[in-house]
């Protein structure tokens, strides 16, 4: 245990503590360009106040919440439906399809986004070209649509992964339960509703919590799409805002405060969701 | 988007048998003595690790290196890395490498400026392992100085050669009385225009901004689908460049304090000019220069001209069928407004330096290379031929290719006619601030609001932006005040 704990402390606990410490730090500089020296001091909650009063950051939090409500719901429903279909008795080639649906998860997010951006850029995209030919003018990179273009990439990448979690849980359902249900005259739909869904509930909860956390951490997709969509600002998502505060503006205090706020938000949202799902089970 | 597996979430895991109690809240036994000790040990280990990292402090606050570093010993081969977004820069380095076997320079491509390159350099510097040389825009140089990311070139004798650079450009790399970057290219502004569009309304290239407004009215009045130029609210750098020409000084160092003045008479004159043009619909606000739509509009004549840096020539040559249809004139001046006493003939739009970083172990050799690249005719010609740099920074050599008449620009020798004089008609007292990037973003947001009805005039937008720019300086820990 000791080697593990030491590594854990060095690589996990220390960076977290360092970030929290940074978020309470203010830098004061002497001279026009900080040439005469710079000193770090305790800032209280000043960095948090600045992060929260920044309209762009607040808007980005709202943006990912909206994104999460829509995208996580769509993805979990799709993953559940796929899992139930693949685990149903009449499914053909379940192994092949499981792999096929899981495959997008194996493609790194940055590469996937570059691939998708070719389908999103007007003038390059064959899909948009076909749509334009039949009179549908769609611009997936416009301010009003680009969020859903990102949602599309994320759904494509993670539905198969979440499906696999649910499939694993379905596989652990004892055969006797199915037999008992059939003896009682339940059809496939009834089995899905009354037997499978209640029993995969833990997997659904797990997948949803991970998805909520992942949504708050949206970074790679907007960062890569920024190159082709002027609608994506430097604070389009909370993580992008923290990244730009740190490495574009060199404002490490505010960046740390933003990062801590993202972590807290993920913690609170996950806790609320778990509370809600547990309450219904007592 | 990462679904990391190390998130500590207390969820029933899907692989447990279903015979578990239904509640996920399992009562846990009281901790044993060993567990308590272990937790305490973990806390101490964590604190120790924190102490180790806290010693680093906030990135960019460590004092810069003290004494100048010595030259490499004879026989030692110095290897330098130059991070830049210039294309084919390695070919330029190879010209140098062939002649200087003891100083070998390797070019590493990074994304341009704020689209990833700067983030990369900043984070490398924060980690103490940056490149030896980095391409940094003139306006971003102070931000790197603020992070202690630059080597003081005055300490390595750069003061002896700074006289061979354009004076206006040299003044912008001199901060706090010392030199911090080797000027690499610049962009004195000029007036690029389609001869046909001006002939159609019987106009000459305007020599003053007052005349420019008249030409704008004539072009738009002749055909409502034609504009003299576009106005890009998302990129206020052209506006700032013209305000500089009018004599504005947005960021004024006074002693140890920054004075922010974004609403002075010179800026007001520029704002009024653009407000008039915008209110009368004389400028296209939908097509930012060099966007796909802009090229189409510039090709068809819907957009008649462009005020931009000299480097725009290469881009304009990308308009389809534009050969022989374009010419360049000096940018309009403020001669018609005698109250603007500090106004000059031209101004810079863009420009970059080859900066030597504070993490560079061989600044003398790096400086020798950078000086060769920017002042030696061989280096300048290679930079123009391979990397297509903007206006070369040396005051006595503009590059062989730029002394010829241009076929595309109607056979005009526009470089020697327009840009060579323009490079000498520059302000020498404009200073960029360490918070330039935020300031530009703040103004961009204000100008966007000006177009969508948030502010009535550009001057109102600037007046609203100024307190935010002041706050951005204060947030960086700098002494600052507003001029008015």
XYZ file of C-alpha atoms in Angstrom:
766
model
C 0.000 0.000 0.000
C 2.760 2.443 0.885
C 4.247 2.749 -2.655
C 0.778 3.320 -4.019
C -0.007 5.975 -1.458
C 3.251 7.762 -2.109
C 2.621 7.863 -5.856
C -0.966 8.865 -5.225
C 0.151 11.712 -2.978
C 2.782 12.940 -5.436
C 0.787 12.684 -8.645
C -2.747 13.296 -7.456
C -3.034 14.924 -4.051
C -0.155 17.368 -4.457
C -1.282 18.846 -7.802
C -4.800 19.290 -6.418
C -3.492 21.030 -3.305
C -1.156 23.126 -5.470
C -4.053 24.228 -7.684
C -6.177 25.090 -4.651
C -3.248 27.072 -3.225
C -2.769 28.913 -6.529
C -6.436 29.824 -6.592
C -5.960 31.823 -3.380
C -2.819 33.573 -4.650
C -2.477 37.087 -6.010
C 0.607 38.379 -7.838
C 1.716 41.969 -7.317
C 4.333 43.353 -9.665
C 6.760 46.230 -9.304
C 7.600 48.288 -12.358
C 5.930 48.650 -15.747
C 6.736 45.118 -16.871
C 7.211 43.435 -13.533
C 10.943 43.959 -14.008
C 11.498 45.246 -10.491
C 10.182 42.025 -9.013
C 6.936 40.206 -8.427
C 5.529 38.910 -5.194
C 2.783 36.403 -4.539
C 0.380 37.022 -1.702
C -2.828 35.683 -0.235
C -5.802 36.854 -2.258
C -8.726 35.473 -0.269
C -11.607 34.724 -2.577
C -10.665 37.456 -5.037
C -9.830 35.038 -7.873
C -13.132 33.219 -7.345
C -14.997 36.517 -7.380
C -13.270 37.459 -10.630
C -14.012 34.082 -12.221
C -17.671 34.215 -11.219
C -18.185 37.865 -12.151
C -16.738 37.253 -15.600
C -19.807 37.048 -17.810
C -18.051 34.793 -20.317
C -17.221 32.144 -17.722
C -20.736 32.187 -16.245
C -22.173 31.869 -19.752
C -19.883 28.931 -20.477
C -21.156 27.095 -17.386
C -24.736 27.661 -18.535
C -23.765 26.475 -22.013
C -22.348 23.140 -20.835
C -25.311 22.604 -18.495
C -27.696 22.986 -21.428
C -25.404 20.759 -23.460
C -25.391 18.162 -20.668
C -29.151 18.091 -20.171
C -29.713 17.415 -23.866
C -26.636 15.408 -24.851
C -26.340 13.135 -21.798
C -30.050 12.269 -22.001
C -29.907 11.459 -25.709
C -26.710 9.450 -25.291
C -27.832 7.373 -22.305
C -31.185 6.579 -23.929
C -29.445 5.570 -27.155
C -26.894 3.467 -25.284
C -29.648 1.700 -23.315
C -31.699 0.956 -26.432
C -28.620 -0.383 -28.255
C -27.652 -2.548 -25.282
C -31.152 -4.027 -24.935
C -31.334 -4.735 -28.675
C -27.926 -6.422 -28.695
C -28.779 -8.509 -25.636
C -32.192 -9.559 -26.889
C -32.627 -13.176 -27.882
C -33.242 -12.351 -31.550
C -30.039 -10.323 -32.040
C -27.769 -11.478 -34.866
C -23.991 -11.068 -34.712
C -24.058 -9.358 -31.293
C -20.268 -9.575 -30.945
C -19.655 -7.834 -34.247
C -22.121 -5.033 -33.571
C -20.849 -4.504 -30.018
C -17.382 -3.942 -31.423
C -18.674 -1.718 -34.214
C -20.576 0.550 -31.833
C -17.634 0.675 -29.420
C -15.096 1.518 -32.138
C -15.548 5.343 -32.137
C -14.439 5.385 -28.489
C -11.083 4.045 -29.617
C -10.448 7.128 -31.768
C -8.844 9.965 -29.784
C -11.148 12.964 -29.373
C -8.847 15.346 -31.219
C -8.591 13.077 -34.266
C -12.338 12.458 -34.218
C -13.018 16.193 -34.133
C -10.670 16.844 -37.043
C -12.480 14.135 -39.022
C -15.879 15.593 -38.161
C -14.739 19.126 -38.970
C -14.253 18.024 -42.566
C -17.927 17.089 -42.590
C -18.886 20.424 -41.006
C -17.011 22.954 -43.142
C -19.167 24.352 -45.953
C -17.539 23.877 -49.323
C -15.579 20.822 -48.198
C -18.311 18.698 -46.686
C -19.992 16.205 -49.021
C -22.925 15.959 -46.585
C -23.612 19.710 -46.624
C -23.198 19.659 -50.385
C -25.890 17.000 -50.747
C -28.207 18.859 -48.374
C -27.688 22.098 -50.287
C -28.507 20.283 -53.510
C -31.959 19.400 -52.145
C -32.467 22.915 -50.827
C -31.498 22.534 -47.143
C -28.996 25.176 -46.100
C -27.300 24.012 -42.938
C -24.256 25.615 -41.328
C -23.088 23.372 -38.471
C -20.481 25.953 -37.438
C -22.823 28.945 -36.960
C -23.220 30.436 -33.457
C -26.644 28.845 -32.983
C -25.697 25.370 -34.176
C -22.076 24.731 -33.268
C -22.914 23.537 -29.744
C -25.069 20.769 -31.211
C -22.371 19.917 -33.728
C -20.090 19.302 -30.729
C -22.877 17.287 -29.047
C -23.064 15.162 -32.171
C -19.333 14.358 -32.015
C -19.503 13.516 -28.309
C -22.584 11.319 -28.747
C -20.931 9.498 -31.634
C -17.805 8.876 -29.553
C -19.297 7.804 -26.234
C -22.607 6.043 -26.941
C -20.842 2.760 -27.680
C -18.736 3.031 -24.550
C -21.765 3.560 -22.334
C -23.584 0.788 -24.172
C -20.808 -1.580 -23.166
C -21.189 -0.707 -19.467
C -24.899 -1.505 -19.709
C -24.259 -4.710 -21.662
C -21.874 -5.885 -18.953
C -24.572 -5.370 -16.354
C -27.170 -7.143 -18.504
C -24.889 -10.136 -18.810
C -24.829 -10.523 -15.050
C -28.592 -11.063 -14.819
C -29.145 -14.714 -13.821
C -30.873 -16.913 -16.418
C -33.403 -18.082 -13.819
C -34.964 -14.626 -13.695
C -35.591 -14.669 -17.445
C -37.052 -18.160 -17.225
C -39.319 -17.146 -14.374
C -40.490 -14.126 -16.334
C -41.252 -16.210 -19.406
C -43.145 -18.749 -17.317
C -45.235 -15.854 -16.028
C -45.993 -14.999 -19.659
C -43.878 -11.871 -20.107
C -42.982 -10.844 -23.677
C -39.686 -9.200 -24.683
C -40.980 -5.662 -24.049
C -42.307 -6.593 -20.639
C -39.005 -8.282 -19.795
C -37.108 -5.140 -20.810
C -39.379 -2.882 -18.754
C -39.900 -4.912 -15.595
C -36.743 -6.991 -15.403
C -33.801 -5.636 -17.392
C -34.190 -1.890 -16.853
C -34.532 -2.071 -13.049
C -31.571 -4.439 -12.868
C -29.218 -2.308 -15.025
C -30.061 0.774 -12.997
C -26.628 0.844 -11.263
C -24.912 0.832 -14.666
C -27.141 3.639 -15.903
C -26.317 5.688 -12.819
C -22.600 5.073 -13.285
C -22.679 5.992 -16.972
C -24.710 9.131 -16.279
C -22.405 10.358 -13.513
C -19.331 9.853 -15.694
C -21.092 11.667 -18.521
C -21.992 14.624 -16.292
C -18.352 14.914 -15.231
C -17.208 14.562 -18.828
C -19.605 17.250 -20.011
C -18.197 19.770 -17.545
C -14.738 18.927 -18.830
C -15.558 19.563 -22.510
C -12.328 20.796 -24.023
C -10.811 18.972 -26.969
C -13.794 19.270 -29.312
C -14.359 23.049 -28.992
C -10.607 23.680 -28.946
C -10.120 21.863 -32.253
C -13.301 23.209 -33.863
C -12.225 26.752 -32.979
C -9.973 26.619 -36.019
C -12.984 26.375 -38.337
C -15.741 28.070 -36.344
C -15.484 31.756 -35.376
C -18.487 31.180 -33.094
C -16.312 29.410 -30.529
C -14.857 32.051 -28.223
C -11.891 31.602 -25.897
C -14.292 30.937 -23.018
C -16.780 28.756 -24.847
C -16.607 26.014 -22.218
C -15.375 26.314 -18.593
C -12.301 24.201 -19.289
C -11.421 26.205 -22.400
C -11.773 29.369 -20.300
C -9.438 27.978 -17.625
C -6.922 26.908 -20.278
C -6.916 30.346 -21.887
C -6.712 32.127 -18.521
C -3.606 30.101 -17.770
C -1.781 29.939 -21.087
C -3.137 32.859 -23.093
C -3.449 35.475 -20.360
C -0.986 33.931 -17.850
C -3.517 34.478 -15.112
C -2.703 31.376 -13.095
C -4.701 32.433 -10.028
C -7.941 32.894 -11.924
C -7.270 29.773 -14.005
C -6.867 27.706 -10.816
C -10.024 29.234 -9.350
C -11.898 28.331 -12.527
C -10.539 24.778 -12.407
C -11.550 24.387 -8.750
C -15.026 25.722 -9.567
C -15.367 23.169 -12.384
C -14.385 20.363 -9.998
C -16.847 21.602 -7.370
C -19.611 21.840 -9.955
C -18.930 18.269 -11.097
C -18.961 17.101 -7.483
C -22.223 18.892 -6.669
C -23.985 17.772 -9.851
C -22.903 14.146 -9.364
C -23.983 14.243 -5.712
C -27.363 15.743 -6.586
C -27.912 13.154 -9.293
C -26.940 10.290 -6.983
C -29.163 11.724 -4.257
C -32.103 11.858 -6.622
C -31.590 8.321 -7.899
C -31.081 6.905 -4.405
C -34.107 8.676 -2.973
C -36.398 6.849 -5.332
C -35.058 3.517 -4.176
C -35.860 3.645 -0.509
C -13.999 14.929 -23.084
C -12.521 12.324 -20.854
C -14.435 9.753 -18.965
C -11.626 9.167 -16.501
C -11.771 6.069 -14.417
C -10.090 7.630 -11.433
C -13.065 9.748 -10.435
C -14.053 8.750 -6.942
C -17.775 8.352 -7.282
C -19.720 6.232 -4.873
C -21.931 4.350 -7.255
C -22.926 0.769 -7.046
C -20.647 -0.842 -9.517
C -22.384 -2.820 -12.179
C -20.336 -5.962 -11.746
C -21.423 -6.754 -8.228
C -23.931 -9.536 -7.821
C -27.462 -8.355 -7.337
C -27.739 -9.888 -3.910
C -26.380 -6.745 -2.266
C -28.563 -4.710 0.079
C -30.627 -2.259 -1.977
C -29.334 0.824 -0.260
C -26.015 2.084 -1.556
C -25.251 3.517 1.854
C -23.346 0.750 3.494
C -22.549 1.319 7.142
C -18.768 1.311 7.389
C -16.916 -0.112 10.362
C -15.006 2.401 12.488
C -11.485 2.918 11.131
C -8.733 0.839 12.644
C -5.676 2.401 14.224
C -3.592 1.400 11.225
C -5.966 3.149 8.801
C -5.822 6.352 10.822
C -2.041 6.297 10.846
C -1.978 5.622 7.139
C -4.298 8.514 6.420
C -2.129 10.788 8.517
C 0.934 9.587 6.636
C -0.805 10.292 3.369
C -1.598 13.793 4.500
C 2.012 14.413 5.460
C 3.271 12.993 2.178
C 0.822 15.227 0.368
C 1.989 18.268 2.287
C 5.602 17.411 1.534
C 4.813 17.161 -2.152
C 2.932 20.439 -1.923
C 5.928 22.057 -0.327
C 8.060 20.823 -3.219
C 5.701 22.304 -5.781
C 4.987 25.472 -3.831
C 8.697 26.247 -4.030
C 8.057 26.926 -7.703
C 5.575 29.665 -6.855
C 3.336 31.187 -9.488
C 4.755 30.651 -12.986
C 6.456 33.771 -14.272
C 7.255 35.298 -10.896
C 10.740 33.860 -10.498
C 13.377 36.565 -10.932
C 14.966 36.609 -14.385
C 18.538 35.438 -14.819
C 21.109 37.803 -13.366
C 24.514 38.042 -15.046
C 24.762 37.689 -18.841
C 25.723 34.202 -20.007
C 29.126 33.661 -21.632
C 29.663 32.584 -25.235
C 30.126 28.891 -25.987
C 33.666 27.561 -25.710
C 35.549 27.103 -29.003
C 34.944 23.742 -30.640
C 31.557 23.346 -28.956
C 28.637 22.903 -31.322
C 25.657 24.979 -30.179
C 22.223 23.643 -31.148
C 19.363 26.109 -31.065
C 15.627 25.643 -31.494
C 13.529 28.360 -33.096
C 9.773 28.025 -32.573
C 7.857 29.969 -35.206
C 4.850 29.756 -37.485
C 6.659 30.950 -40.608
C 6.433 28.463 -43.437
C 9.609 26.707 -44.613
C 11.686 28.456 -41.962
C 14.023 25.457 -41.880
C 15.189 26.396 -45.389
C 16.231 29.810 -44.059
C 18.001 28.164 -41.121
C 19.757 25.787 -43.525
C 21.319 28.750 -45.350
C 22.797 29.822 -42.000
C 23.648 26.274 -40.879
C 25.710 25.659 -44.017
C 27.949 28.598 -43.161
C 28.045 28.230 -39.384
C 28.850 24.629 -38.493
C 29.329 25.526 -34.834
C 25.853 27.086 -34.425
C 23.096 24.872 -35.819
C 19.526 26.188 -35.774
C 16.498 23.941 -35.996
C 13.106 25.431 -36.863
C 10.073 23.978 -35.095
C 6.675 24.927 -36.460
C 4.033 26.111 -33.979
C 0.488 27.349 -34.661
C 0.257 31.099 -35.249
C 0.226 33.367 -32.205
C -2.850 33.053 -30.068
C -4.240 30.070 -31.941
C -2.017 27.771 -29.929
C 1.573 28.862 -30.468
C 1.738 31.317 -27.585
C 0.012 28.907 -25.219
C 2.697 26.401 -26.131
C 5.579 28.825 -25.541
C 4.085 30.202 -22.310
C 3.568 26.762 -20.818
C 7.070 25.665 -21.866
C 8.550 28.788 -20.260
C 6.500 28.244 -17.105
C 8.008 24.773 -16.940
C 11.481 26.264 -17.437
C 12.125 24.502 -20.724
C 11.243 26.823 -23.573
C 12.814 27.113 -27.018
C 15.945 29.217 -27.546
C 14.266 31.585 -29.984
C 10.562 32.207 -30.408
C 8.523 34.168 -32.916
C 6.602 36.719 -30.868
C 4.514 39.530 -32.312
C 5.709 43.008 -31.443
C 2.477 43.710 -29.580
C 2.852 40.539 -27.471
C 6.472 41.144 -26.502
C 5.516 43.004 -23.262
C 3.344 40.066 -22.167
C 6.383 37.803 -22.389
C 8.476 40.350 -20.539
C 5.882 40.338 -17.767
C 6.331 36.570 -17.472
C 10.133 36.928 -17.326
C 10.268 34.957 -20.546
C 12.778 37.086 -22.446
C 16.539 37.558 -22.444
C 17.717 41.160 -22.112
C 19.449 41.686 -25.471
C 21.036 44.974 -24.375
C 23.320 42.864 -22.187
C 24.615 41.060 -25.304
C 25.448 44.102 -27.388
C 22.263 44.298 -29.455
C 22.299 48.051 -28.836
C 25.190 48.358 -31.286
C 23.156 47.051 -34.232
C 19.655 48.303 -33.405
C 20.410 51.354 -35.570
C 20.211 49.227 -38.718
C 16.496 48.570 -38.158
C 13.514 50.805 -39.018
C 13.274 53.327 -36.214
C 9.550 52.884 -35.561
C 9.941 49.135 -35.198
C 13.077 49.421 -33.056
C 11.176 51.716 -30.667
C 8.605 48.987 -30.043
C 11.150 46.367 -28.932
C 12.747 48.849 -26.532
C 10.859 48.453 -23.254
C 11.943 49.956 -19.968
C 15.077 51.286 -21.699
C 16.361 47.884 -22.808
C 15.973 45.739 -25.915
C 13.937 42.535 -25.724
C 13.490 41.171 -29.224
C 15.048 41.180 -32.686
C 12.627 42.826 -35.141
C 11.785 40.226 -37.769
C 9.101 41.745 -39.968
C 6.484 44.455 -39.847
C 3.546 45.746 -41.805
C 3.502 49.460 -42.651
C -0.051 50.184 -43.806
C -1.069 51.252 -47.273
C -4.214 51.635 -49.348
C -4.785 48.648 -51.674
C -7.456 49.385 -54.268
C -9.079 48.058 -57.422
C -8.384 50.604 -60.156
C -11.709 49.843 -61.865
C -13.786 50.559 -58.752
C -12.265 54.009 -58.316
C -12.412 54.824 -62.021
C -16.108 53.916 -62.083
C -16.834 56.869 -59.785
C -14.076 59.065 -61.215
C -12.078 59.060 -58.006
C -8.367 59.230 -57.304
C -6.860 57.307 -54.392
C -7.783 59.501 -51.398
C -4.874 61.342 -49.817
C -6.694 62.247 -46.602
C -9.319 60.421 -44.530
C -11.764 63.219 -45.341
C -11.360 62.392 -49.038
C -11.613 58.670 -48.221
C -15.100 59.321 -46.812
C -16.083 61.154 -50.025
C -14.840 58.236 -52.158
C -16.703 55.816 -49.878
C -19.944 57.748 -50.411
C -19.406 57.849 -54.169
C -18.787 54.090 -54.395
C -21.784 53.159 -52.232
C -24.020 55.770 -53.858
C -23.163 54.439 -57.295
C -24.199 50.910 -56.325
C -25.598 49.943 -52.891
C -23.985 46.509 -53.228
C -20.527 48.084 -53.316
C -18.447 49.233 -50.373
C -15.086 50.927 -50.123
C -13.849 48.510 -47.469
C -15.028 46.171 -44.722
C -15.166 46.835 -40.998
C -14.184 43.868 -38.879
C -15.562 44.380 -35.363
C -14.016 41.117 -34.215
C -10.495 42.352 -34.959
C -9.966 45.960 -33.891
C -6.248 45.945 -34.753
C -6.800 47.920 -37.983
C -8.717 50.523 -35.982
C -5.895 50.692 -33.425
C -3.379 51.028 -36.241
C -5.243 54.010 -37.724
C -5.624 55.538 -34.242
C -1.852 55.193 -33.851
C -1.404 56.991 -37.167
C -3.664 59.805 -35.887
C -1.424 60.192 -32.847
C -3.250 58.232 -30.146
C -1.336 56.604 -27.303
C -3.558 54.052 -25.603
C -0.922 52.685 -23.230
C 1.358 55.331 -21.761
C 4.100 54.400 -19.296
C 4.495 57.169 -16.696
C 7.146 56.327 -14.165
C 6.095 53.033 -12.626
C 2.492 53.401 -13.703
C 0.486 52.673 -16.857
C -1.862 55.411 -18.041
C -4.690 54.115 -20.205
C -6.118 56.625 -22.661
C -8.508 55.185 -25.235
C -10.721 58.220 -25.796
C -8.279 61.042 -26.603
C -8.795 63.457 -29.514
C -6.905 61.307 -32.003
C -8.933 58.183 -31.168
C -12.109 60.276 -31.205
C -11.297 61.485 -34.733
C -10.873 57.888 -35.953
C -14.021 56.767 -34.115
C -16.038 59.618 -35.633
C -14.768 58.758 -39.110
C -15.826 55.119 -38.767
C -19.126 56.012 -37.067
C -20.022 58.218 -40.033
C -19.084 55.483 -42.484
C -20.947 52.803 -40.511
C -24.072 54.892 -39.965
C -24.270 55.656 -43.684
C -23.708 51.969 -44.500
C -20.487 52.684 -46.407
C -18.577 49.761 -44.887
C -19.325 46.082 -45.232
C -19.595 44.566 -41.740
C -20.324 40.978 -42.778
C -17.106 40.049 -44.542
C -13.900 40.351 -42.517
C -10.798 40.814 -44.695
C -9.342 37.576 -46.094
C -12.423 35.503 -45.225
C -13.751 33.308 -48.028
C -16.626 35.719 -48.676
C -14.292 38.697 -48.698
C -12.151 37.175 -51.457
C -15.260 36.671 -53.568
C -16.401 40.254 -52.924
C -12.940 41.688 -53.621
C -12.779 39.645 -56.820
C -16.162 40.876 -58.056
C -15.580 44.505 -57.087
C -18.215 44.553 -54.318
C -15.362 45.578 -52.017
C -13.255 48.227 -53.682
C -10.260 48.668 -51.418
C -8.495 47.649 -48.270
C -6.380 49.463 -45.714
C -3.883 46.915 -44.466
C -0.256 46.101 -43.783
C 2.205 45.557 -46.616
C 1.877 41.799 -46.082
C -1.646 41.934 -47.507
C -0.110 41.983 -51.004
C 0.464 38.224 -50.969
C -3.120 37.618 -49.832
C -4.657 39.967 -52.403
C -2.735 38.075 -55.067
C -5.028 35.183 -54.094
C -8.136 36.922 -55.457
C -9.300 35.131 -58.561
C -8.721 37.058 -61.762
C -7.307 40.017 -59.858
C -4.140 40.218 -61.936
C -3.583 43.746 -63.219
C -6.689 45.089 -61.446
C -5.063 46.278 -58.231
C -2.721 49.077 -57.269
C -1.356 50.414 -53.982
C -1.408 54.015 -52.755
C -0.153 55.554 -49.527
C -2.711 55.250 -46.757
C -4.886 58.397 -46.353
C -3.494 60.825 -43.776
C -4.917 63.212 -41.162
C -3.454 66.270 -42.890
C -6.962 67.734 -43.168
C -7.263 67.893 -39.364
C -4.602 70.317 -38.074
C -5.614 69.687 -34.444
C -3.981 66.254 -34.584
C -0.419 67.401 -33.997
C 1.038 63.946 -33.408
C -0.342 62.376 -36.579
C 2.144 60.643 -38.903
C 2.098 59.363 -42.477
C 1.649 55.643 -41.888
C 1.462 53.114 -39.082
C 2.163 49.462 -38.464
C -0.354 46.675 -38.650
C 1.204 43.552 -37.228
C 4.845 42.673 -37.120
C 6.851 40.138 -35.222
C 10.187 39.635 -33.542
C 12.589 36.777 -33.115
C 12.818 36.894 -29.347
C 15.478 35.103 -27.357
C 13.974 33.403 -24.342
C 15.150 33.610 -20.765
C 15.629 29.829 -20.786
C 18.087 29.971 -23.720
C 21.538 28.722 -22.658
C 23.349 30.387 -25.581
C 21.826 33.837 -26.065
C 24.925 35.255 -27.808
C 24.826 32.646 -30.571
C 21.036 32.954 -30.847
C 21.372 36.715 -31.202
C 24.043 36.327 -33.899
C 21.693 34.098 -35.892
C 18.667 36.367 -35.417
C 20.676 39.439 -36.417
C 21.927 37.696 -39.566
C 18.410 36.596 -40.441
C 16.982 40.107 -40.178
C 19.772 42.408 -41.422
C 22.027 40.406 -43.754
C 20.752 40.664 -47.371
C 21.190 36.889 -47.689
C 19.024 36.275 -44.627
C 16.381 38.796 -45.683
C 16.141 37.386 -49.217
C 15.829 33.851 -47.831
C 13.102 35.004 -45.422
C 11.165 36.624 -48.269
C 11.683 33.751 -50.699
C 10.938 30.827 -48.381
C 8.833 32.208 -45.542
C 7.115 35.144 -47.249
C 7.693 37.499 -44.318
C 6.053 40.910 -44.108
C 8.053 44.094 -44.495
C 11.725 43.393 -43.787
C 12.904 45.254 -40.687
C 16.303 46.444 -41.948
C 16.229 50.103 -42.899
C 18.718 49.836 -45.770
C 17.627 46.665 -47.592
C 14.039 45.753 -48.513
C 14.908 42.503 -50.307
C 15.832 41.883 -53.929
C 12.404 40.565 -54.882
C 10.756 43.753 -53.638
C 12.739 46.138 -55.785
C 11.038 44.900 -58.963
C 7.765 46.112 -60.456
C 4.877 43.720 -59.733
C 2.922 42.191 -62.585
C -0.103 41.536 -60.392
C -0.240 45.116 -59.153
C -0.545 46.602 -62.640
C 3.207 46.752 -63.160
C 3.612 49.111 -60.190
C 6.802 49.061 -58.119
C 4.608 49.501 -55.094
C 7.168 48.364 -52.520
C 9.645 51.117 -53.328
C 6.913 53.666 -54.164
C 4.605 53.191 -51.185
C 5.915 50.954 -48.434
C 9.550 52.023 -48.319
C 8.569 55.622 -47.475
C 5.726 54.374 -45.228
C 8.178 52.357 -43.125
C 9.988 55.624 -42.349
C 6.807 57.571 -41.483
C 6.074 55.782 -38.240
C 5.399 56.811 -34.669
C 8.337 56.148 -32.373
C 6.444 56.646 -29.125
C 3.785 53.958 -29.243
C 4.185 51.279 -26.569
C 2.225 48.056 -26.347
C 1.151 47.006 -22.874
C 1.683 43.645 -21.156
C -2.100 43.260 -21.285
C -2.501 43.985 -25.005
C -4.222 40.722 -25.826
C -6.988 41.222 -23.264
C -7.307 44.872 -24.277
C -7.833 43.889 -27.922
C -10.409 41.263 -26.907
C -12.259 43.774 -24.725
C -12.388 46.325 -27.553
C -13.503 43.615 -29.991
C -16.434 42.738 -27.728
C -17.322 46.432 -27.400
C -17.197 46.947 -31.187
C -19.386 43.891 -31.737
C -21.893 45.458 -29.350
C -21.578 48.741 -31.276
C -22.689 46.946 -34.449
C -25.567 45.143 -32.756
C -26.935 48.284 -31.100
C -25.365 47.948 -27.663
C -23.522 51.268 -28.076
C -24.493 54.189 -30.265
C -20.971 55.081 -31.379
C -17.482 53.595 -31.496
C -16.399 56.261 -29.007
C -19.097 55.119 -26.546
C -17.862 51.543 -27.020
C -14.270 52.614 -26.308
C -15.323 54.655 -23.279
C -17.056 51.550 -21.929
C -14.066 49.348 -22.741
C -11.502 51.588 -21.036
C -12.405 50.766 -17.383
C -12.265 47.059 -18.279
C -8.796 47.503 -19.789
C -7.703 49.364 -16.642
C -9.065 46.494 -14.524
C -7.201 43.954 -16.662
C -3.923 45.749 -15.844
C -4.764 45.878 -12.158
C -5.647 42.166 -12.157
C -2.146 41.482 -13.453
C -0.735 43.233 -10.396
C 0.367 46.360 -12.295
C 0.068 49.980 -11.216
C -2.422 51.642 -13.550
C -4.794 54.567 -13.888
C -7.176 55.926 -16.502
C -6.183 59.173 -18.194
C -9.637 60.703 -17.889
